[in-house]
RNA sequence: CGGGGUGUAGCGCAGUUGGUUUAGCGCGCAGCGUUUGGGACGCUGAGGUCGGAGGUUCAAAUCCUCUCACCCCGACCA
């Protein structure tokens, strides 16, 4: 491709509305353009990279036994009503009404559709296991799209679904996909960290996320450097430690004038925050929830939401709290009535806590669970942070940021039950199908790869997903053979099957070199009056500082060898 | 949805106490000439319903009302 003809224009100025690296570089390189919030056109360079990622994924999923299909983007709302996810997804579902007044959904994912198809195609144990996948545009009306391709409302995704006879079969399918995912991310030149994750609106029990670590990531990941335990903060387990403050003593009211927050109360009574109990109030799907947790721990709203099986969870307003007869600042679970109480398990791992007195300026000492109050549920609803310790080896955690590029789930029989997916076994008995599902965000992966591979000049594409492999840079000068030499090299490279972007523009060297750096093509080959004096061309890896002069003779062969060495990670 | 912010040429911005403006500047773009190893220079030129609607006024990019779009921070996810 000749750069002079490429449908893209590089920009010198940093686009004002972008402040994430990948977003900036994609815009500056003329690789994407925005059409609406979270909606982008992929221009030729980005599209080529995306197609390469797609091909890598296709090869690896095929190798893992997947069969590619194409399911519809348009889906009848009824399927979503059957699974109940029209409620769970809520406003995230893009809906539209057809001419018959029938509501359709733009597919955000395909568990419902795929299960429905399987019901019509799988009848016998002989048909199992099966794994089907597609690579397609997905639509989600995200509350807040951001950072260009990292979170769009329309994005490219590979979604795969496995169907097995039983849990053991699912385990096998899941492991195959886990391996395939590792291979895909490695081949794309990215370094992924696999973490335990919450399954969110997809549902199911076990799930793992593939994170590309970068500061611009949206997720917080908790990592144990010693034993390797890694989890999304919203899922992470940790040692809360006990709060043994001696044998349970009798309750005792204390005056705490003006003391409301945990810090104030703990400071006033001269005890650590971990010896207090914190009350936090939420509204889950319209129901008021009283949450009790040890004073030094934050509530993990994801864990809480899962415990409650709620679609919608938010903090209660002060008015809602007062309406329940609760005294903010001195709220107590003791004697609370007609309110659902959820307690973190830290409250039963300690004694003689200080809790609210449920009247102004008053707290109560020596509160013990379950002697003094009852919770409807006692479970883990605490948020892990850096410095908390690993549940496996007690080493303090490190917290890092990451972008979730892939997620695999053991769905089990969640959808099979709701939609009715059964097969007949060897004995003629009808049994439920066990499912798994697996997603990779291709457009996000593209952006995340840039987050991992760039410098202050621009992108540094990993060779396997680079839009082109060679950036042929001709520095023209009157009275030299630069023009004809570059043209011949361009032709020879193409003949040899090397993907080459030819900078044939009549621009100054500075412009060309800067654009070459910005666009990040792995190998830069420069032909100039200077190099021709030595019958050679200058060859430089984008990722490296030093360039080398190589003879024009058999240059194509040499370049081919150089690239071959980098095609596999 | 809550909070913050921005809309003036393809991009980055100035102008906003209403009137000296025919709305400017830099980059980019077009033409001509000189240049050519890290974003060259000169000359000439094209390009704008100042996000939209309504209002106030002799007069609106500028003031008022409404509205739309976009960005950032939070709850959501590949």
XYZ file of C-alpha atoms (C1' of nucleotides) in Angstrom:
647
model
C 0.000 0.000 0.000
C 1.182 3.462 -0.858
C 0.915 5.879 2.023
C 0.057 8.628 -0.446
C -3.122 6.736 -1.287
C -3.983 5.379 2.156
C -7.366 6.418 3.475
C -6.006 7.910 6.636
C -4.362 11.084 7.696
C -1.964 11.380 10.583
C -2.398 14.299 12.913
C 0.287 16.291 14.603
C -1.860 17.613 17.392
C -3.184 15.438 20.133
C -6.956 15.218 19.822
C -8.476 17.217 22.652
C -11.072 14.684 23.713
C -8.750 11.733 24.144
C -6.581 11.180 27.140
C -5.994 7.458 27.086
C -2.824 6.480 25.226
C -4.381 3.987 22.848
C -7.253 6.327 22.058
C -4.876 9.179 21.258
C -2.551 7.115 19.129
C -5.378 5.482 17.190
C -6.842 8.914 16.458
C -3.523 10.550 15.648
C -2.582 7.695 13.367
C -5.825 8.096 11.432
C -6.752 4.540 12.394
C -10.190 5.190 13.853
C -12.732 7.976 13.756
C -15.550 8.537 16.138
C -19.104 8.567 14.853
C -20.994 8.774 18.147
C -20.272 8.119 21.804
C -18.652 4.713 21.973
C -19.083 4.140 18.228
C -16.120 4.195 15.849
C -15.165 3.587 12.259
C -12.085 1.445 11.831
C -9.955 2.874 9.063
C -7.665 0.675 6.976
C -4.754 0.297 9.384
C -6.828 -0.512 12.458
C -9.062 -2.763 10.414
C -6.078 -4.758 9.171
C -4.849 -5.231 12.720
C -8.287 -6.226 13.874
C -8.530 -8.804 11.103
C -5.191 -10.240 12.139
C -6.344 -10.594 15.702
C -9.500 -12.181 14.369
C -7.527 -14.693 12.355
C -5.335 -15.631 15.298
C -8.416 -16.188 17.410
C -10.078 -18.221 14.687
C -7.058 -20.477 14.322
C -6.716 -21.099 18.025
C -10.413 -21.671 18.723
C -10.621 -24.001 15.733
C -7.641 -25.866 17.134
C -9.489 -26.157 20.445
C -12.384 -27.804 18.633
C -14.610 -24.805 18.087
C -16.912 -24.542 15.081
C -17.527 -21.102 13.694
C -21.079 -19.936 13.074
C -22.824 -16.623 12.664
C -25.780 -15.876 14.869
C -28.079 -12.914 14.362
C -27.482 -9.527 15.867
C -31.245 -9.016 15.914
C -32.861 -11.078 18.620
C -36.462 -11.319 19.796
C -37.035 -9.876 23.251
C -38.897 -13.040 24.252
C -35.656 -14.987 24.492
C -34.390 -12.454 26.979
C -37.603 -12.565 28.936
C -37.287 -16.329 29.194
C -33.845 -16.096 30.738
C -34.820 -13.121 32.853
C -31.894 -11.165 31.536
C -34.039 -8.436 30.017
C -34.221 -7.275 33.639
C -30.636 -8.120 34.596
C -29.186 -6.212 31.654
C -31.758 -3.446 31.933
C -30.881 -0.317 30.017
C -27.691 -1.875 28.698
C -29.842 -3.739 26.175
C -30.308 -1.828 22.949
C -33.948 -2.328 21.997
C -35.828 -1.452 18.884
C -39.362 -1.856 17.673
C -40.161 -3.278 14.254
C -43.074 -2.348 11.989
C -45.274 -4.934 13.651
C -44.654 -3.330 17.027
C -42.504 -6.239 18.014
C -39.538 -5.500 20.277
C -36.129 -6.732 19.181
C -32.785 -6.580 20.923
C -29.390 -5.820 19.375
C -27.303 -8.707 20.683
C -24.992 -7.788 23.558
C -24.014 -11.486 23.864
C -25.588 -14.721 22.687
C -26.234 -17.192 25.506
C -29.965 -17.138 24.878
C -29.770 -17.447 21.118
C -27.146 -20.154 21.168
C -29.038 -22.186 23.736
C -32.176 -21.858 21.684
C -30.330 -23.128 18.606
C -28.804 -25.993 20.541
C -32.245 -27.051 21.708
C -33.188 -27.477 18.062
C -29.987 -29.257 17.039
C -28.840 -31.372 19.966
C -30.974 -34.320 20.990
C -28.578 -37.082 21.933
C -25.492 -37.677 24.000
C -23.909 -38.594 20.664
C -24.087 -34.900 19.699
C -22.046 -33.823 22.709
C -19.720 -32.232 23.487
C -19.887 -29.359 21.051
C -18.298 -25.929 21.040
C -19.577 -23.203 18.744
C -18.346 -19.684 18.361
C -18.617 -16.540 16.316
C -16.748 -13.305 15.799
C -19.189 -10.480 15.578
C -20.134 -6.945 16.479
C -21.869 -6.635 19.839
C -24.060 -3.849 21.111
C -24.285 -2.653 24.670
C -25.673 0.668 25.742
C -23.000 1.168 28.358
C -23.675 3.650 31.133
C -20.386 5.301 30.305
C -18.401 4.441 27.212
C -14.832 5.604 27.505
C -11.260 5.589 26.262
C -11.973 4.985 22.598
C -11.945 1.301 21.741
C -11.542 0.200 25.341
C -15.208 0.547 26.168
C -17.483 1.129 23.247
C -21.189 0.650 22.777
C -20.524 -1.221 19.563
C -17.506 -3.525 19.654
C -16.022 -6.632 18.112
C -16.189 -9.791 20.179
C -15.466 -13.469 19.839
C -18.007 -15.424 21.824
C -17.809 -19.187 22.198
C -20.177 -21.584 23.907
C -19.492 -25.137 25.004
C -22.106 -27.798 25.638
C -21.346 -30.935 27.609
C -23.085 -33.911 29.142
C -21.926 -33.206 32.653
C -19.684 -31.177 34.915
C -16.620 -33.260 34.093
C -17.172 -32.590 30.416
C -17.493 -28.876 31.114
C -14.246 -28.954 33.051
C -12.490 -30.413 30.020
C -14.018 -27.910 27.618
C -13.141 -25.072 29.965
C -9.523 -26.174 30.213
C -9.242 -26.366 26.433
C -10.502 -22.835 26.116
C -8.243 -21.643 28.881
C -5.270 -22.980 26.888
C -6.595 -21.479 23.672
C -6.934 -18.090 25.331
C -3.395 -18.192 26.613
C -2.184 -19.044 23.121
C -4.232 -16.262 21.527
C -2.970 -13.551 23.840
C 0.610 -14.734 23.538
C 0.373 -14.802 19.752
C -1.000 -11.269 19.773
C 2.186 -10.242 21.539
C 0.393 -9.303 24.715
C 1.114 -10.334 28.248
C -1.994 -11.380 30.103
C -2.578 -12.032 33.764
C -5.282 -14.546 34.590
C -7.408 -13.647 37.574
C -10.395 -15.041 39.455
C -13.419 -13.001 38.581
C -17.005 -12.280 39.349
C -19.276 -13.573 36.620
C -21.552 -10.534 36.631
C -24.618 -10.492 34.443
C -23.484 -13.564 32.508
C -23.917 -15.749 35.573
C -22.477 -19.090 36.504
C -20.013 -20.273 39.099
C -16.341 -20.254 38.170
C -14.954 -17.602 35.943
C -11.523 -16.314 34.995
C -10.602 -13.004 33.454
C -7.638 -12.284 31.200
C -6.178 -8.957 32.135
C -3.611 -6.857 30.357
C -1.892 -4.925 33.086
C -1.649 -1.204 32.411
C -2.206 1.897 34.480
C -5.058 2.996 32.290
C -6.949 -0.197 33.118
C -10.434 0.034 34.529
C -10.182 -2.907 36.896
C -8.260 -3.284 40.094
C -6.493 -6.591 40.403
C -5.288 -8.042 43.653
C -2.121 -10.098 43.305
C -0.116 -12.222 45.709
C 3.499 -12.022 44.574
C 4.397 -15.088 46.574
C 1.938 -17.835 45.678
C 0.501 -16.314 42.521
C -3.066 -15.925 43.697
C -4.639 -13.213 41.549
C -8.199 -11.968 41.511
C -10.269 -9.055 40.429
C -10.754 -6.846 43.492
C -14.483 -7.354 43.153
C -13.974 -11.074 43.696
C -10.800 -11.318 45.791
C -10.817 -13.230 49.055
C -8.422 -12.324 51.816
C -7.527 -12.905 55.439
C -9.576 -10.587 57.535
C -7.899 -11.688 60.694
C -9.747 -12.035 63.962
C -10.690 -9.182 66.223
C -10.518 -11.069 69.441
C -11.003 -8.570 72.186
C -11.297 -11.070 75.006
C -14.216 -13.007 76.453
C -17.607 -11.520 75.685
C -18.498 -8.873 78.218
C -21.902 -7.421 79.019
C -23.249 -4.680 76.763
C -22.453 -1.201 77.948
C -23.741 2.105 76.628
C -21.240 4.903 76.209
C -21.769 8.546 75.413
C -20.067 9.669 72.206
C -21.123 13.289 71.728
C -20.808 14.423 68.159
C -18.938 11.280 67.087
C -20.361 9.800 63.902
C -17.780 8.297 61.586
C -15.790 5.197 62.422
C -12.628 7.285 62.703
C -14.284 9.685 65.125
C -15.773 6.989 67.324
C -12.645 4.826 67.338
C -10.483 7.847 68.059
C -12.779 9.099 70.797
C -12.873 5.720 72.527
C -9.217 5.108 71.770
C -9.665 1.737 70.036
C -8.590 0.593 66.570
C -11.177 0.875 63.775
C -11.109 -2.911 63.607
C -12.808 -3.079 66.978
C -15.854 -1.245 65.746
C -18.781 -2.311 63.606
C -19.810 -0.218 60.671
C -23.382 0.065 59.441
C -23.950 0.815 55.756
C -27.310 1.139 54.026
C -28.299 0.079 50.573
C -31.388 -0.292 48.459
C -31.442 -3.464 46.379
C -34.184 -3.696 43.776
C -36.259 -1.365 45.930
C -35.671 -3.152 49.237
C -33.833 -1.509 52.100
C -30.742 -3.425 53.250
C -28.832 -2.972 56.497
C -25.194 -4.039 56.106
C -22.889 -4.652 59.068
C -19.147 -5.024 58.616
C -16.070 -4.592 60.757
C -15.157 -0.915 60.967
C -11.844 -1.132 59.124
C -13.213 -2.959 56.081
C -14.905 -1.483 53.003
C -18.024 -3.096 51.602
C -17.587 -4.906 48.281
C -20.745 -3.970 46.443
C -20.316 -6.720 43.869
C -20.193 -9.393 46.535
C -23.141 -7.776 48.251
C -25.120 -7.637 45.036
C -24.435 -11.320 44.409
C -25.427 -12.249 47.938
C -28.708 -10.437 47.465
C -29.154 -11.736 43.898
C -30.096 -8.168 43.080
C -30.234 -6.570 39.648
C -29.827 -3.086 40.968
C -27.954 -1.954 44.062
C -27.326 1.531 45.320
C -26.547 3.333 48.540
C -29.673 4.388 50.440
C -30.418 8.084 50.672
C -30.450 9.789 54.036
C -34.216 10.156 53.798
C -34.603 6.427 53.278
C -32.400 5.742 56.286
C -34.348 8.091 58.538
C -37.601 6.611 57.341
C -36.525 3.264 58.793
C -36.051 4.853 62.207
C -32.293 4.530 61.972
C -30.047 7.154 63.533
C -27.228 7.932 61.069
C -23.899 8.026 62.837
C -25.150 5.859 65.641
C -26.910 3.160 63.670
C -27.068 -0.205 65.311
C -28.043 -3.660 64.182
C -29.177 -4.380 67.738
C -32.916 -4.602 67.975
C -33.443 -3.635 64.367
C -36.761 -4.877 63.042
C -38.366 -5.392 59.655
C -35.146 -4.694 57.826
C -32.995 -7.237 56.044
C -29.587 -7.425 57.725
C -26.514 -8.704 55.883
C -23.349 -9.130 57.932
C -19.818 -9.622 56.758
C -18.272 -12.711 58.314
C -15.739 -10.464 60.011
C -18.385 -9.672 62.644
C -18.493 -13.238 63.892
C -14.708 -13.505 63.905
C -14.336 -11.098 66.776
C -15.647 -10.118 70.176
C -16.648 -7.063 72.152
C -17.147 -4.686 69.236
C -18.317 -1.122 69.496
C -21.487 -0.442 67.552
C -24.033 2.315 67.253
C -26.472 2.883 70.077
C -29.369 3.749 67.802
C -29.855 7.041 69.554
C -27.913 10.240 68.970
C -24.443 10.610 70.522
C -24.501 7.075 71.858
C -22.598 3.899 71.075
C -22.592 0.465 72.682
C -19.540 -1.466 73.833
C -19.031 -5.208 73.959
C -21.294 -6.140 71.088
C -20.998 -9.816 70.221
C -22.464 -11.796 67.371
C -24.809 -13.631 67.506
C -25.493 -12.879 71.154
C -26.632 -9.304 70.613
C -28.070 -9.165 67.120
C -29.049 -11.437 64.264
C -28.262 -11.076 60.614
C -30.309 -12.689 57.862
C -27.108 -13.633 56.100
C -23.511 -13.814 57.315
C -21.030 -14.096 54.463
C -18.020 -12.476 52.839
C -18.929 -9.034 51.519
C -15.648 -7.237 52.160
C -13.442 -5.531 49.585
C -9.814 -6.606 49.385
C -7.165 -3.915 49.110
C -3.425 -3.717 48.680
C -1.844 -4.679 51.966
C -4.549 -7.157 52.929
C -3.129 -10.640 53.093
C -3.436 -13.647 50.821
C -5.897 -16.358 51.883
C -3.442 -19.042 50.767
C -0.087 -17.880 52.062
C -0.788 -14.776 54.162
C 1.545 -12.594 52.086
C 0.437 -8.965 51.745
C -1.304 -8.251 48.408
C -0.223 -5.890 45.695
C -2.897 -4.019 43.731
C -2.483 -3.277 40.015
C -4.700 -1.970 37.230
C -5.733 -4.011 34.222
C -7.926 -4.119 31.158
C -10.172 -7.137 30.870
C -9.706 -8.494 27.355
C -11.171 -11.943 27.885
C -13.439 -13.769 30.276
C -14.347 -17.432 30.508
C -17.266 -18.823 32.497
C -18.497 -22.144 33.736
C -22.163 -21.472 33.295
C -23.332 -24.910 34.382
C -27.039 -25.392 33.820
C -28.112 -21.792 34.295
C -29.386 -21.240 30.778
C -30.159 -24.866 30.033
C -32.708 -24.818 32.822
C -34.272 -21.497 31.954
C -34.565 -22.230 28.257
C -34.944 -26.019 28.479
C -31.845 -27.565 26.878
C -31.804 -31.341 27.383
C -30.285 -34.385 25.726
C -31.023 -38.069 25.949
C -28.324 -40.282 27.438
C -27.377 -43.905 26.626
C -30.173 -45.152 28.826
C -32.841 -43.064 27.179
C -32.987 -40.712 30.143
C -33.405 -37.018 29.500
C -30.586 -34.982 31.043
C -29.735 -31.339 31.231
C -26.931 -29.897 29.119
C -24.009 -28.280 30.954
C -22.701 -25.057 29.436
C -19.655 -22.859 29.401
C -19.127 -19.547 27.642
C -16.049 -17.656 26.583
C -15.536 -14.117 25.338
C -12.703 -12.025 23.961
C -13.099 -8.362 23.073
C -11.145 -7.947 19.838
C -11.429 -4.210 19.543
C -10.550 -3.842 23.189
C -7.624 -6.200 22.744
C -6.405 -4.034 19.886
C -6.453 -0.959 22.111
C -4.999 -2.805 25.089
C -2.127 -4.083 22.952
C -1.292 -0.463 22.162
C -1.468 0.381 25.851
C 1.166 -2.279 26.382
C 3.259 -1.467 23.312
C 4.043 2.177 22.676
C 6.516 4.913 23.465
C 6.269 8.684 23.412
C 6.572 8.705 19.619
C 3.759 6.306 18.888
C 2.649 2.729 18.577
C 5.052 -0.231 18.537
C 2.954 -2.998 17.027
C 3.748 -6.597 17.949
C 4.625 -8.158 14.603
C 1.727 -10.667 14.451
C -0.946 -7.962 14.701
C 0.823 -5.113 12.918
C -1.210 -3.702 10.013
C 1.895 -3.946 7.809
C 5.295 -5.434 8.485
C 7.585 -3.097 6.592
C 7.484 0.677 6.402
C 9.365 1.548 3.241
C 10.544 5.102 3.535
C 11.883 6.856 0.447
C 13.795 10.089 0.981
C 13.653 11.583 -2.483
C 16.293 13.841 -3.920
C 16.680 15.180 -7.417
C 19.348 13.549 -9.502
C 19.486 10.318 -7.515
C 18.085 6.860 -8.034
C 16.053 6.913 -4.823
C 12.792 6.958 -6.722
C 13.436 3.989 -8.987
C 15.226 2.008 -6.281
C 12.358 2.462 -3.839
C 9.793 1.578 -6.513
C 11.679 -1.592 -7.349
C 12.072 -2.529 -3.704
C 8.366 -1.921 -3.166
C 7.525 -4.212 -6.062
C 9.987 -6.883 -4.924
C 8.711 -6.855 -1.360
C 5.160 -7.312 -2.570
C 6.185 -10.104 -4.877
C 7.872 -11.792 -1.935
C 4.590 -11.603 -0.017
C 5.817 -9.077 2.524
C 3.170 -6.663 3.759
C 4.620 -3.278 3.003
C 3.455 0.258 3.542
C 5.336 2.482 1.107
C 5.849 6.082 2.173
C 6.048 7.547 -1.316
C 4.934 11.004 -0.232
C 6.945 14.030 -1.225
C 7.530 15.012 2.352
C 10.584 15.976 4.339
C 12.498 13.261 6.213
C 11.307 14.529 9.574
C 7.678 14.162 8.612
C 8.219 10.654 7.329
C 10.206 9.408 10.288
C 7.733 10.852 12.742
C 4.823 9.249 10.931
C 6.706 5.973 10.776
C 7.160 6.086 14.537
C 3.550 7.088 15.094
C 2.147 4.292 12.945
C 4.432 1.766 14.581
C 5.088 -0.595 11.672
C 7.687 -3.077 13.006
C 10.448 -2.730 10.402
C 11.426 0.564 8.851
C 13.425 0.419 5.644
C 14.847 3.733 4.443
C 16.175 4.359 0.960
C 18.009 7.651 0.477
C 20.842 9.233 -1.447
C 23.048 8.439 1.505
C 22.224 4.712 1.625
C 22.463 4.368 -2.157
C 26.065 5.483 -2.089
C 26.692 2.170 -0.381
C 24.226 0.208 -2.482
C 22.209 -0.372 0.649
C 19.155 0.563 2.661
C 18.821 1.449 6.313
C 16.850 -1.098 8.318
C 15.504 -0.389 11.781
C 13.135 -2.157 14.124
C 10.533 0.195 15.524
C 11.122 -1.333 18.933
C 14.853 -0.726 18.853
C 17.066 2.317 18.875
C 19.809 1.248 16.486
C 19.534 0.982 12.737
C 21.737 -1.010 10.388
C 22.749 -0.629 6.769
C 22.002 -3.699 4.698
C 22.996 -4.278 1.066
C 20.187 -3.882 -1.436
C 21.145 -7.166 -2.934
C 19.061 -9.940 -1.325
C 17.573 -7.367 1.056
C 14.117 -8.837 0.511
C 15.303 -12.267 1.622
C 16.978 -10.853 4.679
C 13.894 -8.864 5.670
C 11.767 -11.930 5.266
C 13.992 -13.864 7.628
C 14.051 -11.049 10.145
C 10.256 -10.949 10.215
C 9.816 -14.700 10.331
C 11.685 -14.745 13.609
C 9.139 -12.417 15.183
C 5.904 -13.827 13.887
C 5.565 -16.207 16.809
C 5.787 -14.988 20.322
C -28.456 8.389 36.433
C -25.413 11.774 39.934
C -21.095 15.278 39.740
C -17.663 18.304 36.642
C -16.554 20.378 31.799
C -16.548 21.652 26.435
C -19.066 23.037 21.684
C -16.058 28.909 16.771
C -12.728 25.838 9.401
C -10.327 18.867 8.869
C -7.187 19.335 13.835
C -5.521 22.562 18.067
C -7.179 27.186 19.857
C -8.184 32.919 20.503
C -12.272 36.240 20.435
C -17.452 36.057 24.919
C -17.615 43.779 29.686
C -23.090 43.117 22.998
C -21.032 47.379 17.933
C -14.241 49.139 14.525
C -14.763 41.853 12.185
C -16.017 41.243 6.020
C -15.224 36.239 12.881
C -9.191 35.655 13.694
C -4.390 32.628 14.704
C -1.302 28.047 14.267
C -1.286 23.313 11.940
C -3.283 20.844 7.905
C -5.297 21.470 2.641
C -4.650 23.579 -2.878
C -1.235 26.165 -6.546
C 3.770 28.018 -7.760
C 8.912 28.278 -6.501
C 13.137 27.053 -3.346
C 14.251 22.788 -0.109
C 15.195 17.228 1.469
C 18.250 12.164 7.253
C 14.019 13.710 12.576
C 7.493 17.467 12.022
C 11.653 23.116 6.025
C 10.731 28.178 3.818
C 8.425 32.096 0.714
C 4.299 33.868 -2.027
C -0.827 33.045 -3.403
C -5.474 30.756 -2.303
C -9.738 27.787 -0.677
C -12.350 26.588 3.620
C -17.017 28.908 8.989
C -25.471 28.928 8.992
C -19.688 30.527 15.759
C -23.769 22.884 18.019
C -29.388 23.821 17.347
C -34.156 26.442 18.415
C -36.516 30.471 20.525
C -36.059 35.211 22.889
C -34.005 40.320 24.445
C -31.921 44.455 21.381
C -31.259 49.508 16.585
C -27.325 45.593 16.846
C -25.846 38.754 19.375
C -20.228 34.080 18.558
C -20.938 37.471 22.914
C -26.968 38.409 27.145
C -31.538 35.093 28.585
C -34.469 30.403 28.094
C -34.820 25.681 26.227
C -32.455 21.839 23.703
C -28.720 18.607 21.417
C -23.896 16.598 21.050
C -19.275 15.324 23.046
C -15.484 14.605 27.049
C -13.950 13.525 32.192
C -15.071 11.292 37.446
C -18.519 7.430 39.844
C -22.283 2.708 39.655
C -21.776 -1.431 34.624
C -18.690 -4.983 31.167
C -15.452 -8.036 26.200
